[in-house]
Amino acid sequence: MTYCVGMMLNKGLVMMSDTRTNAGVDNISTFKKMFTWEEPGERILTLMTAGNLATTQALVSLLDERTKAPGDREPSILGAPSMFQVARIVAQTLKDLITTHADEGQRAASTFNATVLLGGQIKGSPPRLFLIYPEGNFIEAGDETPFFQIGETKYGKPILVRAYDPDMSFEDAVKLTLVSFDSTVKANLSVGLPFDLQVIETDTYNVTHQRRISADDEYFQTISSGWGEALKTAMDSLPGFTF
């Protein structure tokens, strides 16, 4: 399974993904799920994936291959004039891959399903964030839906809903996202460290901050233990229930 979060702030974007793709008593695999394409001063595009690993790797490989010679390999995400057009290219490519796999292999199309978060900025427009479905359609983040999750979403959503603020700093947004990830890891074995973190500040057109957070990361350990203690303290401070 997977857990990825893309968050829109007034200052830019915060993106985070885990790296676990399979989990069991004796079977744990790790693969990168965050991929970035940059043209300094012109555009920054980041993709995060969840779902069938073969499908997501094929998607990223095909998108990347088209960027090697954009004039000869259309459509290229580096040649698209807007983030909306980039989302359309990614969505159509994903749909085509799933359809091809389903036709050639097993008939259950869900076997090859994948979901994608696309975030970034192209010069001349603000940062944008999209959630792309395996059917080839997509939705965009806005004031009503300022963040998206893919993968194992239910455990980490409550903290995001309660504490998100579009005016928060990147540092506070990263702290909030780490709490969301910690809650998910505690509840589901199929999500695990290390996490990949990326921050994109508006109008910089590059990755402002990038970091891999491993299990022995001192700050994450502090967040994990501190959040647990904070929950216990909050529970103790609530009025007691009586029959």
mmCIF file with all atom_site columns, C-alpha atoms in Angstrom, residues 39 63-80:
data_model
loop_
_atom_site.group_PDB
_atom_site.id
_atom_site.type_symbol
_atom_site.label_atom_id
_atom_site.label_alt_id
_atom_site.label_comp_id
_atom_site.label_asym_id
_atom_site.label_entity_id
_atom_site.label_seq_id
_atom_site.pdbx_PDB_ins_code
_atom_site.Cartn_x
_atom_site.Cartn_y
_atom_site.Cartn_z
_atom_site.occupancy
_atom_site.B_iso_or_equiv
_atom_site.pdbx_formal_charge
_atom_site.auth_seq_id
_atom_site.auth_comp_id
_atom_site.auth_asym_id
_atom_site.auth_atom_id
_atom_site.pdbx_PDB_model_num
ATOM 1  C CA . GLU A 1 39 ? 13.202 23.526 -16.025 1.00 0.00 ? 39 GLU A CA 1
ATOM 2  C CA . LEU A 1 63 ? 6.586  10.496 -19.151 1.00 0.00 ? 63 LEU A CA 1
ATOM 3  C CA . ASP A 1 64 ? 10.333 10.753 -18.544 1.00 0.00 ? 64 ASP A CA 1
ATOM 4  C CA . GLU A 1 65 ? 11.202 9.254  -21.935 1.00 0.00 ? 65 GLU A CA 1
ATOM 5  C CA . ARG A 1 66 ? 9.118  11.898 -23.687 1.00 0.00 ? 66 ARG A CA 1
ATOM 6  C CA . THR A 1 67 ? 11.070 14.675 -21.952 1.00 0.00 ? 67 THR A CA 1
ATOM 7  C CA . LYS A 1 68 ? 14.391 13.517 -23.469 1.00 0.00 ? 68 LYS A CA 1
ATOM 8  C CA . ALA A 1 69 ? 13.525 14.946 -26.896 1.00 0.00 ? 69 ALA A CA 1
ATOM 9  C CA . PRO A 1 70 ? 10.296 16.949 -26.477 1.00 0.00 ? 70 PRO A CA 1
ATOM 10 C CA . GLY A 1 71 ? 10.222 17.964 -30.135 1.00 0.00 ? 71 GLY A CA 1
ATOM 11 C CA . ASP A 1 72 ? 10.188 14.351 -31.303 1.00 0.00 ? 72 ASP A CA 1
ATOM 12 C CA . ARG A 1 73 ? 8.280  12.625 -28.515 1.00 0.00 ? 73 ARG A CA 1
ATOM 13 C CA . GLU A 1 74 ? 4.853  14.081 -28.033 1.00 0.00 ? 74 GLU A CA 1
ATOM 14 C CA . PRO A 1 75 ? 3.119  14.852 -25.840 1.00 0.00 ? 75 PRO A CA 1
ATOM 15 C CA . SER A 1 76 ? 5.790  15.955 -23.343 1.00 0.00 ? 76 SER A CA 1
ATOM 16 C CA . ILE A 1 77 ? 4.978  17.353 -19.926 1.00 0.00 ? 77 ILE A CA 1
ATOM 17 C CA . LEU A 1 78 ? 7.871  19.785 -20.412 1.00 0.00 ? 78 LEU A CA 1
ATOM 18 C CA . GLY A 1 79 ? 6.175  21.208 -23.494 1.00 0.00 ? 79 GLY A CA 1
ATOM 19 C CA . ALA A 1 80 ? 2.682  21.621 -22.064 1.00 0.00 ? 80 ALA A CA 1
#
